[in-house]
Coordinates of C-alpha atoms and ligand atoms in Angstrom, one line a residue:
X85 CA -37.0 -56.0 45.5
X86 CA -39.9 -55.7 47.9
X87 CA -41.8 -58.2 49.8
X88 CA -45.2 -57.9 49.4
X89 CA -46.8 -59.2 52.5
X90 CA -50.4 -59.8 50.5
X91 CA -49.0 -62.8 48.3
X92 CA -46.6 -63.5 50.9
X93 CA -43.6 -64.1 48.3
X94 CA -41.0 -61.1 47.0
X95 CA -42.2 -59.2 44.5
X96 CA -39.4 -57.6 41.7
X97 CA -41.7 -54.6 40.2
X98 CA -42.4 -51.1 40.4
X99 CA -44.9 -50.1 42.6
X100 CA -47.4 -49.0 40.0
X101 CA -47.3 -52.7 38.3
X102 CA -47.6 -54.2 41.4
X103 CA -51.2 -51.8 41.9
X104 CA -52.2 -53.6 38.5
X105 CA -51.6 -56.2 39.4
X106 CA -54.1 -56.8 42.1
X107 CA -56.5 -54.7 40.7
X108 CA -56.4 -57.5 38.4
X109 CA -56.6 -60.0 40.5
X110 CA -59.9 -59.1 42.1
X111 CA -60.7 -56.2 44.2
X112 CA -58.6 -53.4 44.1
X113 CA -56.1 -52.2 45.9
X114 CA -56.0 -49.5 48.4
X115 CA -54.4 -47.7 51.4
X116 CA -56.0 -49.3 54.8
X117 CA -58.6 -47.6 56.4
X118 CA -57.0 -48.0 59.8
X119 CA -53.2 -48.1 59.1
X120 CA -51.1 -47.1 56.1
X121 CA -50.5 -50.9 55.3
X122 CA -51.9 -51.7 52.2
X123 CA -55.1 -54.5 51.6
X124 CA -57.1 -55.7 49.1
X125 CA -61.0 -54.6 49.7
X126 CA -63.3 -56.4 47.7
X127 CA -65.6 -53.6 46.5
X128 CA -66.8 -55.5 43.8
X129 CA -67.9 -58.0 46.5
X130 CA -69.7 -54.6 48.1
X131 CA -71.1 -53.6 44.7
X132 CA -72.7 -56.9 44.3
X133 CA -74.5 -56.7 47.8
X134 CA -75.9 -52.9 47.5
X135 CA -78.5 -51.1 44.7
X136 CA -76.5 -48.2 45.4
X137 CA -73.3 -47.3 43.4
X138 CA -69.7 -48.5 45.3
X139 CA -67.0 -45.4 44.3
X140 CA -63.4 -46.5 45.3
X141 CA -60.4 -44.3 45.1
X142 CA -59.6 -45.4 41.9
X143 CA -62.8 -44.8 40.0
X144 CA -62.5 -41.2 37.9
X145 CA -65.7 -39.9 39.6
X146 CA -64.4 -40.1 42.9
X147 CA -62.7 -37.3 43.4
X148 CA -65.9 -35.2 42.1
X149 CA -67.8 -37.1 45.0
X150 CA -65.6 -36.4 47.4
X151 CA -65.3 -32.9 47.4
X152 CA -69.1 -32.7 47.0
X153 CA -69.7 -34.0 50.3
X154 CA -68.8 -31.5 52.1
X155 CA -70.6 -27.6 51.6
X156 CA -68.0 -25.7 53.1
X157 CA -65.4 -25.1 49.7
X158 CA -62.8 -25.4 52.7
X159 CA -62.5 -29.0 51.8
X160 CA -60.3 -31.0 54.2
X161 CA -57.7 -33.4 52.8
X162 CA -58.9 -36.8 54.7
X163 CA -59.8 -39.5 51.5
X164 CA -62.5 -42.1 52.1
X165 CA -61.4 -45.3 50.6
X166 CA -64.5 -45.3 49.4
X167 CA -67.6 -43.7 49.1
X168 CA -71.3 -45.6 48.2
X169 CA -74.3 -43.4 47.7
X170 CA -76.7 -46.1 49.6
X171 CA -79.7 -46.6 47.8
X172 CA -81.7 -47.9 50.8
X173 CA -81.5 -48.9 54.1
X174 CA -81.2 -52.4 53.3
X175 CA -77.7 -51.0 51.9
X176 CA -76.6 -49.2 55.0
X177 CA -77.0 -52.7 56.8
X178 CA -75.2 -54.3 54.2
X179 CA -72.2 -51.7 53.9
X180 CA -72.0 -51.6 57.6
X181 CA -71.8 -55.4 57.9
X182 CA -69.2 -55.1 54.9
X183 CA -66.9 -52.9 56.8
X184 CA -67.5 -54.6 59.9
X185 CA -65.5 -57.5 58.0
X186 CA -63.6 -55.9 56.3
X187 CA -62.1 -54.0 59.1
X188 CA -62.9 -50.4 57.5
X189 CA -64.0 -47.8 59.2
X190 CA -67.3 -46.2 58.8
X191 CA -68.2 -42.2 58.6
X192 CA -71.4 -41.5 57.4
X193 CA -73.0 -37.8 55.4
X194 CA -76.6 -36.7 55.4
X195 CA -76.5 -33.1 53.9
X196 CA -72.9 -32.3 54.3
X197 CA -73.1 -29.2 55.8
X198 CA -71.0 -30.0 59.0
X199 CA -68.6 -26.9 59.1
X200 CA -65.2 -29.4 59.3
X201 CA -66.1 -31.5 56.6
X202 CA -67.0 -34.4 59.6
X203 CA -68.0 -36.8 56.6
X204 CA -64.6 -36.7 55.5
X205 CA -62.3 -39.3 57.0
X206 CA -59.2 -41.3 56.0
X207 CA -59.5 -44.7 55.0
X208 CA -62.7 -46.8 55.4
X209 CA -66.5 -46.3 54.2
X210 CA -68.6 -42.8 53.9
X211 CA -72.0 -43.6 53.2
X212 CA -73.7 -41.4 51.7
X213 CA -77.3 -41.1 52.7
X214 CA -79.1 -38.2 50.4
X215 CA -80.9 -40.9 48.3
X216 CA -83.0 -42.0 51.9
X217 CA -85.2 -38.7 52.1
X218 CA -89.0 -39.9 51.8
X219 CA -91.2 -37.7 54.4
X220 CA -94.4 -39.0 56.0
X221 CA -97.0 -37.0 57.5
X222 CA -100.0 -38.1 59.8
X223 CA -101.2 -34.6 60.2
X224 CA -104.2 -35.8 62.4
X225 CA -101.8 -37.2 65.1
X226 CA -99.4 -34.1 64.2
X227 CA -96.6 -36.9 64.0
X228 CA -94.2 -37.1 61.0
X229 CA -91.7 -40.0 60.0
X230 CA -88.7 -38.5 58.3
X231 CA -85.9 -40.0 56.5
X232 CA -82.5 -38.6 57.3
X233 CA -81.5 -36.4 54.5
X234 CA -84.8 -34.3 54.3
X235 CA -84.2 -30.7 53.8
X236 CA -85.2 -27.8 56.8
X237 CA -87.0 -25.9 53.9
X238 CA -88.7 -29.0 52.1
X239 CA -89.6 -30.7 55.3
X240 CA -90.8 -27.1 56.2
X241 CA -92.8 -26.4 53.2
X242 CA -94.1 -30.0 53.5
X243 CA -95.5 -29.6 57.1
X244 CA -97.2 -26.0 55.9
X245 CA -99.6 -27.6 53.8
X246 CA -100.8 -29.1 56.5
X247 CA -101.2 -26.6 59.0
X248 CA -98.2 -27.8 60.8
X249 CA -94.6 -26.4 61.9
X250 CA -91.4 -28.3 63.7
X251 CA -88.1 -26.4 65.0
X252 CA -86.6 -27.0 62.0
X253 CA -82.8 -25.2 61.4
X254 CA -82.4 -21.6 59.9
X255 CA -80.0 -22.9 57.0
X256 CA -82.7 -24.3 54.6
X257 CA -80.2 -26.7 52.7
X258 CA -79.1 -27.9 56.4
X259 CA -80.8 -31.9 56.5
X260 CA -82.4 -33.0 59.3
X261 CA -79.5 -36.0 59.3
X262 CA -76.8 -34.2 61.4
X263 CA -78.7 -31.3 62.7
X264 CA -80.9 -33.3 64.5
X265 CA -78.6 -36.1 65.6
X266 CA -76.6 -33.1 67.0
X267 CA -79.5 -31.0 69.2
X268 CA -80.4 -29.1 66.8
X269 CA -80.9 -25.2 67.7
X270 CA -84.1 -24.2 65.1
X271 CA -86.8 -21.5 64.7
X272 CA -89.2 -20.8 67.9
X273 CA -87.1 -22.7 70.0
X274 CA -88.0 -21.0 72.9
X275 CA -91.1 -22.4 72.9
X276 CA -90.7 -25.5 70.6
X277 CA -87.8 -26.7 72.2
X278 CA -84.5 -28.0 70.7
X279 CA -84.9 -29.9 67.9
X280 CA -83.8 -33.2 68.8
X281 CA -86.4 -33.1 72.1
X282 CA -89.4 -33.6 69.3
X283 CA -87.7 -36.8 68.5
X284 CA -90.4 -39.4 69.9
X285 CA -88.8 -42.6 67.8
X286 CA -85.3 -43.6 65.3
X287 CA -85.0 -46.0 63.3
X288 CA -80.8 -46.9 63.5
X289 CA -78.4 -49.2 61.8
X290 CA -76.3 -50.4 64.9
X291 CA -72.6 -51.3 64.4
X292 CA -73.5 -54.7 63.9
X293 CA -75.5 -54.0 60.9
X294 CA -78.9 -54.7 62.8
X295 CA -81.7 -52.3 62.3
X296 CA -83.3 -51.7 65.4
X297 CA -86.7 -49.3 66.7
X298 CA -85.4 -46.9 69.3
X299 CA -87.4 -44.9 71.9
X300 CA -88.4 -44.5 75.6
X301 CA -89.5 -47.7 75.4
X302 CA -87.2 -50.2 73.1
X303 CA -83.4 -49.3 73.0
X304 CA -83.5 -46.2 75.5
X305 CA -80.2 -46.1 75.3
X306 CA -79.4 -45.7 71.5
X307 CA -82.8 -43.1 71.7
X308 CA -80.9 -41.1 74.5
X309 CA -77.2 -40.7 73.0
X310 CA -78.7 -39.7 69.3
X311 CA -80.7 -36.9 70.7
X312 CA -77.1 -34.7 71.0
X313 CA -74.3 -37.4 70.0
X314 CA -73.9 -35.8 66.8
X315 CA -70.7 -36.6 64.5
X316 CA -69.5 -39.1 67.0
X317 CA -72.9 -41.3 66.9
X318 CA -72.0 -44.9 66.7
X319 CA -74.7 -45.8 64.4
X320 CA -77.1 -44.5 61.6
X321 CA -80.1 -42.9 62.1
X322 CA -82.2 -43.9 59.0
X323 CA -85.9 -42.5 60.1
X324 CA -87.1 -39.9 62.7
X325 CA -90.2 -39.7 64.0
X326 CA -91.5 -36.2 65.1
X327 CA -93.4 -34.5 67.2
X328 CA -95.3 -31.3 65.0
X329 CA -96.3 -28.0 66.3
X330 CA -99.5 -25.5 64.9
X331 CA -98.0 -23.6 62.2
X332 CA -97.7 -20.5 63.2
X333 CA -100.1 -18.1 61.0
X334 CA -98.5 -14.4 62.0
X335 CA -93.9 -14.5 61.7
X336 CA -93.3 -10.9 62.4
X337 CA -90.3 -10.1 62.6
X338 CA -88.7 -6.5 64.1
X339 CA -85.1 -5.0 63.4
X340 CA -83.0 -2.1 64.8
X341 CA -80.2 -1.4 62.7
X342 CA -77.0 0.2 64.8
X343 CA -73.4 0.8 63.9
X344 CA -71.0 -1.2 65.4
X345 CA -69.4 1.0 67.8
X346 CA -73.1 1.5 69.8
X347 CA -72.7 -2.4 70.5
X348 CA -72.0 -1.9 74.1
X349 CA -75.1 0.3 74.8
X350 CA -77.5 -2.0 72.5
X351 CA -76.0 -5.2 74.4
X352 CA -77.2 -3.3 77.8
X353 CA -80.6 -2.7 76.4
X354 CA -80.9 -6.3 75.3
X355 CA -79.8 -7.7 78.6
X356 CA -82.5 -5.6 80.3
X357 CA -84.9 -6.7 78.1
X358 CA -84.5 -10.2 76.9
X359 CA -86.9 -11.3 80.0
X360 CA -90.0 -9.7 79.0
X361 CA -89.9 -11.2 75.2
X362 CA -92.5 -13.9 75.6
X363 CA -90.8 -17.7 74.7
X364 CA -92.2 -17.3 71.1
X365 CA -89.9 -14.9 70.6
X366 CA -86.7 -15.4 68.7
X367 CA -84.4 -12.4 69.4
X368 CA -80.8 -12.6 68.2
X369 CA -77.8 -9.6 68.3
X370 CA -75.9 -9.4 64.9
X371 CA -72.3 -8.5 64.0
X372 CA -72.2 -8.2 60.5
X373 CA -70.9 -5.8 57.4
X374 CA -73.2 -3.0 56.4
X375 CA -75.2 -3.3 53.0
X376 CA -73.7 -1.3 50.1
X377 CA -77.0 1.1 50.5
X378 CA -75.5 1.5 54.3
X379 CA -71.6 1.5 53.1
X380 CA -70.6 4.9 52.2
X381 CA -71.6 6.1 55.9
X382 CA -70.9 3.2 57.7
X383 CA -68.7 -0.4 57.5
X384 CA -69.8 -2.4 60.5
X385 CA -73.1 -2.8 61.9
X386 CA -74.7 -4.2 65.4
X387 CA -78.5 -5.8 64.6
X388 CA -81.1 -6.6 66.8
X389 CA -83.6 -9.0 65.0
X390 CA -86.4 -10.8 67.0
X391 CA -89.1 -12.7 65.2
X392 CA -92.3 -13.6 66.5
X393 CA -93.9 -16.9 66.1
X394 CA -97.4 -16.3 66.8
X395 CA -100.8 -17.1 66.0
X396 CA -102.1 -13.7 65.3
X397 CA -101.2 -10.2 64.6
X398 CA -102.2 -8.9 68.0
X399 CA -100.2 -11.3 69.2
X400 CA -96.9 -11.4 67.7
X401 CA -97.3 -7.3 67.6
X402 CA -97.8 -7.6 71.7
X403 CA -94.8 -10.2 71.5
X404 CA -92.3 -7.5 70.1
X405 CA -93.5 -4.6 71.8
X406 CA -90.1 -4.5 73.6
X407 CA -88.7 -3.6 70.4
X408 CA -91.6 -0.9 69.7
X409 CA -90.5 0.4 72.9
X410 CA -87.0 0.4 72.6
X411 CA -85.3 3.5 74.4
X412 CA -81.9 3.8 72.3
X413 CA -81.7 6.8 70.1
X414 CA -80.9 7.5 66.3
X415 CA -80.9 4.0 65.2
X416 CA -79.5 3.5 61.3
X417 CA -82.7 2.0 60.5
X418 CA -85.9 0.5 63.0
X419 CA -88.4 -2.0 60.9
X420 CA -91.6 -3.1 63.0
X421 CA -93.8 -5.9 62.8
X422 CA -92.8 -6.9 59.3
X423 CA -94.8 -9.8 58.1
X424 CA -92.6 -12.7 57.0
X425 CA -92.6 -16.2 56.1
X426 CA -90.5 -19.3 57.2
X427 CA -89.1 -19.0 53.4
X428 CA -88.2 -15.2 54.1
X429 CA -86.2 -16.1 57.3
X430 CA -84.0 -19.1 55.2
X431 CA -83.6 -16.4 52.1
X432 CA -81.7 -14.3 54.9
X433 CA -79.6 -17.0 56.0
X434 CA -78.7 -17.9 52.7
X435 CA -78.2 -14.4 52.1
X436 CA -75.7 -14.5 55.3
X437 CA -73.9 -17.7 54.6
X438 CA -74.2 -18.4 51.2
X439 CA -73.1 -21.7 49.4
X440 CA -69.7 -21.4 47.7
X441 CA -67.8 -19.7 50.4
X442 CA -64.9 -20.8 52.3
X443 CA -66.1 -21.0 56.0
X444 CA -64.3 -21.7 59.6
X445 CA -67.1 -21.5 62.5
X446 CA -66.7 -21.5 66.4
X447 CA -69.3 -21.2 69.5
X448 CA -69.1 -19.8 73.1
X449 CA -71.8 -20.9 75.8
X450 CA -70.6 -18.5 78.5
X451 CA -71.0 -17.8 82.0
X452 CA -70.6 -14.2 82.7
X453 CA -72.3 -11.2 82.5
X454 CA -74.1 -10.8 78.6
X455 CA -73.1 -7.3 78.4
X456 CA -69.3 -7.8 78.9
X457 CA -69.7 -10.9 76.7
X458 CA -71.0 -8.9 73.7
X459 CA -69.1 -6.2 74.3
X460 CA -66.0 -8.4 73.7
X461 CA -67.4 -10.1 70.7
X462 CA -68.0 -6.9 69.1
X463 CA -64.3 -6.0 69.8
X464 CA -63.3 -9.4 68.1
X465 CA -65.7 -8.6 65.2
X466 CA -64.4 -5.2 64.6
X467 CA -61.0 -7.0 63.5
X468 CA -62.5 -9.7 61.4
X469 CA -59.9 -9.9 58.1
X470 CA -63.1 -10.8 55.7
X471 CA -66.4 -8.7 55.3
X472 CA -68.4 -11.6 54.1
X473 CA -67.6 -12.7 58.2
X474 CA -70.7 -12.3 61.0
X475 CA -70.8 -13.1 64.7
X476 CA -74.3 -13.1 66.5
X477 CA -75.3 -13.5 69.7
X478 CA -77.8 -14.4 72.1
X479 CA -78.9 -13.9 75.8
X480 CA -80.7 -16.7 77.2
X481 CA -81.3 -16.0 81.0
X482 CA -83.2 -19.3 82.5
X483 CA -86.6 -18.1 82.9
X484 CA -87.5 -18.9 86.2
X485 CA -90.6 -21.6 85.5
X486 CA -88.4 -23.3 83.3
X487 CA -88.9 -27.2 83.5
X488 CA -86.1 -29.3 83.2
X489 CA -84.5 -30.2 80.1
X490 CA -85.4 -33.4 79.0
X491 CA -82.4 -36.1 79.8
X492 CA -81.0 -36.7 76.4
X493 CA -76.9 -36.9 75.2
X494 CA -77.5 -33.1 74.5
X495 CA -76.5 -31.0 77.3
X496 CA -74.5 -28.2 77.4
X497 CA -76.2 -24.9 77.7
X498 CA -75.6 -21.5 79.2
X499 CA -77.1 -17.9 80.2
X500 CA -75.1 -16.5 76.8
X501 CA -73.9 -17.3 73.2
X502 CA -71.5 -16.8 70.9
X503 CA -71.2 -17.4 67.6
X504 CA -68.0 -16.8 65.0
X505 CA -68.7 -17.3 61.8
X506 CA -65.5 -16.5 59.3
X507 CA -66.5 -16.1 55.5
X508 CA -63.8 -16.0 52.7
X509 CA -63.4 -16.5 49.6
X510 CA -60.1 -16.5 48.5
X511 CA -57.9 -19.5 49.6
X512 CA -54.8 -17.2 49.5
X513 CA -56.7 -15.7 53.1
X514 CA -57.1 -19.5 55.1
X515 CA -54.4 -18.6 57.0
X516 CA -55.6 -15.2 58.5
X517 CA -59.5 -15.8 58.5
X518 CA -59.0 -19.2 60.4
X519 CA -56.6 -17.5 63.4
X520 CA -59.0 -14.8 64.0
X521 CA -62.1 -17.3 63.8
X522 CA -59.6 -19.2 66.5
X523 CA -58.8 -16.6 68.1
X524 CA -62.3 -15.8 70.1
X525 CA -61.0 -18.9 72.3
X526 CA -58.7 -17.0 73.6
X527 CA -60.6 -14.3 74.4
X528 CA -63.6 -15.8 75.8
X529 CA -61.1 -18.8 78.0
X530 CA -62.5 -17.9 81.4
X531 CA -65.8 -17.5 80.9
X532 CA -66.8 -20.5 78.5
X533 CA -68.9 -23.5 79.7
X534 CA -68.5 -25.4 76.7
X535 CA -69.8 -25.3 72.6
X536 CA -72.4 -26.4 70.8
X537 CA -71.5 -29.4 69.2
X538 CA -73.1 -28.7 65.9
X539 CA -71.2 -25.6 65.1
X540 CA -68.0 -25.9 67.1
X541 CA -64.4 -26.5 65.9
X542 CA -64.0 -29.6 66.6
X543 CA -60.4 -29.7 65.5
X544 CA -59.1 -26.7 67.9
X545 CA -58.2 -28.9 70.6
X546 CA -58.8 -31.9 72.2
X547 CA -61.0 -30.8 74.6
X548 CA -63.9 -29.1 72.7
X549 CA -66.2 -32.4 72.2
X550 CA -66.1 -33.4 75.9
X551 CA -66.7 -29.5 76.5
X552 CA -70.1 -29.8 74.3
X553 CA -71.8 -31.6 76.6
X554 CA -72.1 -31.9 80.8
X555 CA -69.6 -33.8 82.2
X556 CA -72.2 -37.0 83.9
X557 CA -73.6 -36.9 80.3
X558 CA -70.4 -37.3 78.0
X559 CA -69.1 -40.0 80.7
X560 CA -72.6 -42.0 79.9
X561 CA -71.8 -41.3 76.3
X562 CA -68.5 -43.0 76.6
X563 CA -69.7 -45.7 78.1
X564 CA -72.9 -46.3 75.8
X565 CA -69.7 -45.8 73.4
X566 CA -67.9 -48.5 74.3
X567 CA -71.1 -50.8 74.3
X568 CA -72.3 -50.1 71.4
X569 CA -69.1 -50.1 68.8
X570 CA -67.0 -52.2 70.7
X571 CA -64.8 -52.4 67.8
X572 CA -65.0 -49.0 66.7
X573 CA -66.6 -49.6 63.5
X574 CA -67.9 -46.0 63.3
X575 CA -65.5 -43.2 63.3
X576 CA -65.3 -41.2 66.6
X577 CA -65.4 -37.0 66.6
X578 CA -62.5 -35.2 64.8
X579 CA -60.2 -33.7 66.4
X580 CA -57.1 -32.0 66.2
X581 CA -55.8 -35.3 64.7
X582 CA -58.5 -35.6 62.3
Ligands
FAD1150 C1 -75.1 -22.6 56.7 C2 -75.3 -23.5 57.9 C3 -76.3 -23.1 58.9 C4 -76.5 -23.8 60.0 N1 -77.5 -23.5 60.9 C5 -77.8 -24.2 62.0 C6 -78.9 -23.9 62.8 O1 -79.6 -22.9 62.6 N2 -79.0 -24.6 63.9 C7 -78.3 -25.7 64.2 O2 -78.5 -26.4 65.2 N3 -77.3 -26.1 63.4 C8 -77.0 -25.3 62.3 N4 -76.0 -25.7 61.4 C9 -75.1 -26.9 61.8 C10 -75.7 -28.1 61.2 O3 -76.9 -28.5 61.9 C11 -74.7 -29.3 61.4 O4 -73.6 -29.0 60.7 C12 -75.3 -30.6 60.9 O5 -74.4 -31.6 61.2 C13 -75.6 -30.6 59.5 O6 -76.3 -31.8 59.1 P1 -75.8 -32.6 57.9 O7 -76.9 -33.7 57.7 O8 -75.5 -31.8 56.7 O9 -74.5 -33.3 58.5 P2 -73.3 -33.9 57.7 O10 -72.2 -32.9 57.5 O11 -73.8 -34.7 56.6 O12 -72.8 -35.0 58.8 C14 -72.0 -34.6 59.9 C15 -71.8 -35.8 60.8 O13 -72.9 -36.2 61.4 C16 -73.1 -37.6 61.5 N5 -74.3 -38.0 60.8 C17 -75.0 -37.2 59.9 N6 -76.1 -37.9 59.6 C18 -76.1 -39.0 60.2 C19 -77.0 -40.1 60.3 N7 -78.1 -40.2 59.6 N8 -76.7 -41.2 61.0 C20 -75.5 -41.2 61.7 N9 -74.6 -40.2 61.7 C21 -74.9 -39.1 61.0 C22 -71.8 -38.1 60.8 O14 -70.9 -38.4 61.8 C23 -71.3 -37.0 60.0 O15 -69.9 -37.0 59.9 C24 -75.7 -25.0 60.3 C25 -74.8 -25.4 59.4 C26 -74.6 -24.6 58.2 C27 -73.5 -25.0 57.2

């Protein structure tokens, strides 16, 4: 016999008839969001208060839903209670006021694509955003208004056919929902900026379920700690309003094709050089398998790829000429000047990190000389278990006219970058892919700053989020925390716990 602290009297009954039984008797039953008690949530109550469709635990679709929220097909365990695919914002305020009640819990998903599967929580609410992706542009004031769960290639595509360009991200299924609210490192942002600095204006669903206008002006606050809060926002964005760039009319992009073991003499070259590539220059060092055309001479290969953003040939050929001009002998292969197109450079990415794989990401800003730096990151990548795996790099000395960054939650930068990007597909290999993706940390502990927040484990340890941002700016963030969800209705960053 069990006492059943819901009806307050002993029930005699299995378990599973005791489930029935309140499923029968209105709402259904499930595990808490908070604790492991059990409660009754009234998700019909819910259903009957949002257009959008209410999928508890129970219902056969949900499990189908749940593991299609997250990209990665490393799918964590954590199990909303439920998920509802809001149909508005009118339903966000209404699910968020719901929970608020209820005493759930609330994670939200744009696109999905966070690396750890950040949508994913136990217990509580995931609302699921991808029906809220309406796009607005006012090309004559080079503004656009942009739902959340826009994609980087249709928002892209969109803004072409007007002449006009934003730092969107290289993944082109990445949405503008998370990338943004975490920084947001995109094309041209040397001289566009990080993403989340064209952020003039949000429109956010506060944990109190109130939709409110934020900006420099009206709720500076909110506007400051969503330009870089990223999966530990307490709110949800539902519009951004952007600041648009001149498309650029001449992408060129230049490679020099090495094999791996020439990493240490290309990383001097590009340390040398990396000043005189003008800001419109994207220039990135890859670690990555060769191409089956490359394989039979050679397994592992260091790239240098820089793009040019430019606004004729002239220019972006000027732009590159560093490449042109580079001194290193006999590499695999040299491409110049190669016209390309925003949809070229996402084809590559998807090339690199296609959908369907099994994925475990990390990031390094470091302090510390760049050619030591990718000298040990070739070293780590030399040992990856899984040829689908990459690393890439980048060398970002602070030019000396620099202005300041502009004072928003995002933060944490540094003179080099890492990136560790393990790609599997068989789950038999978690186990060894994820400890050498882990293991860079080791490697790089005395010279890291911090991560980038976007694209950092965030379940390593308990200090990576704070280490995502500096320090006077996570202490604001705690406090704007504390102000803003005083009862914690939105979920805070993973971490090792989850
Ligand atoms: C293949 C690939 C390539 C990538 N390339 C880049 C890149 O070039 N540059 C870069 O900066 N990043 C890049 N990223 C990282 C990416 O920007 C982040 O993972 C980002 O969070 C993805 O956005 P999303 O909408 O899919 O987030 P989701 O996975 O849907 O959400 C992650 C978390 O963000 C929060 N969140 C999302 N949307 C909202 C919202 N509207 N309101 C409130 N909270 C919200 C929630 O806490 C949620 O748990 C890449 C990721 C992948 C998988």
């Amino acid at each position: 016999m069990n006492a059943n602290p819901l009806f307050g009297k002993p029930l005699a009954m299995s378990r599973r008839a005791a489930m029935r039984l309140l499923t029968l008797a209105g709402g259904f039953v499930l595990s808490g969001c908070t604790s492991l008690s059990r409660r009754t949530v009234a998700w019909d109550e819910l259903q009957r208060s949002v257009a959008g469709k209410v999928v508890p635990r129970e219902d056969a679709a949900y499990e189908a839903k749940r593991l299609a929220a997250v990209w990665n097909a490393l799918k964590p365990a954590r199990r909303p209670a439920a998920i509802v695919q809001v149909a508005s914002v009118a339903d966000v305020q209404a699910c968020v006021r719901f929970a608020k009640q209820s005493g759930l819990k609330v994670a939200v998903r744009g696109g999905g694509h966070n690396w750890n599967g950040a949508p994913l929580r136990e217990g509580g609410l995931l609302l699921d955003l991808s029906r809220l992706n309406e796009v607005s542009i006012n090309a004559a004031a080079r503004m656009a208004s942009v739902q959340p769960v826009v994609t980087n290639r249709d928002l892209a595509r969109q803004l072409a056919a007007h002449g006009l360009a934003f730092p969107v991200g290289h993944c082109p299924s990445v949405t503008l929902s998370g990338y943004l609210l975490g920084g947001g490192f995109g094309f041209n942002a040397g001289e566009w900026g990080v993403a989340c600095f064209n952020v003039t204006g949000m429109e956010i669903v506060t944990a109190s379920g109130e939709l409110v206008q934020a900006n420099e002006r009206a709720h500076a606050d909110l506007y400051w700690a969503a330009r870089g809060a990223g999966s530990g926002f307490f709110g949800v964005v539902t519009r951004y309003q952007l600041k648009l760039f001149p498309l650029p009319t001449h992408i060129q992009s230049s490679t020099m094709i090495f094999p791996l073991d020439r990493a240490g003499g290309v990383a001097a070259w590009l340390a040398a050089t990396v000043a005189k590539f003008p800001a419109n220059v994207e220039c990135t060092l890859l670690y990555a398998s060769a191409p089956p055309e490359l394989a039979a001479k050679i397994k592992q290969l260091c790239i240098v790829s820089a793009q040019a953003f430019a606004m004729s040939k002239a220019d972006a050929e000027a732009a590159l000429a560093p490449v042109a001009a580079c001194p290193l002998s006999e590499p695999l292969t040299k491409d110049l000047n190669r016209p390309v197109t925003f949809d070229d450079l996402f084809n590559d990415l998807d090339r690199a990190l296609p959908h369907g794989k099994r994925y475990a990401v990390d990031t390094f800003w470091l302090n510390a000389g760049p050619v030591a730096v990718l000298q040990q990151a070739a070293r780590h990548y030399a040992k990856s278990p899984s040829p689908d795996s990459m690393m890439l790099a980048l060398v970002m000395p602070p030019p000396a006219d620099a202005p300041p960054m502009p004072d928003t939650a995002f933060s944490m930068v540094g003179p080099a970058y890492v990136g560790c990007y393990g790609v599997w597909s068989d789950a038999a290999q978690d186990a060894e892919n994820l400890q050498w993706v882990r293991l860079l940390s080791t490697t790089f502990r005395g010279e890291t700053m911090g991560h980038c927040l976007g694209e950092t484990d965030l379940t390593a340890d308990n200090e990576r989020t704070a280490r995502s941002f500096a320090k006077p700016n996570w202490e604001r963030l705690q406090a704007l925390r504390a102000k803003f969800d005083p009862d914690g209705v939105f979920h805070t960053w993973l971490s090792p716990r989850g």
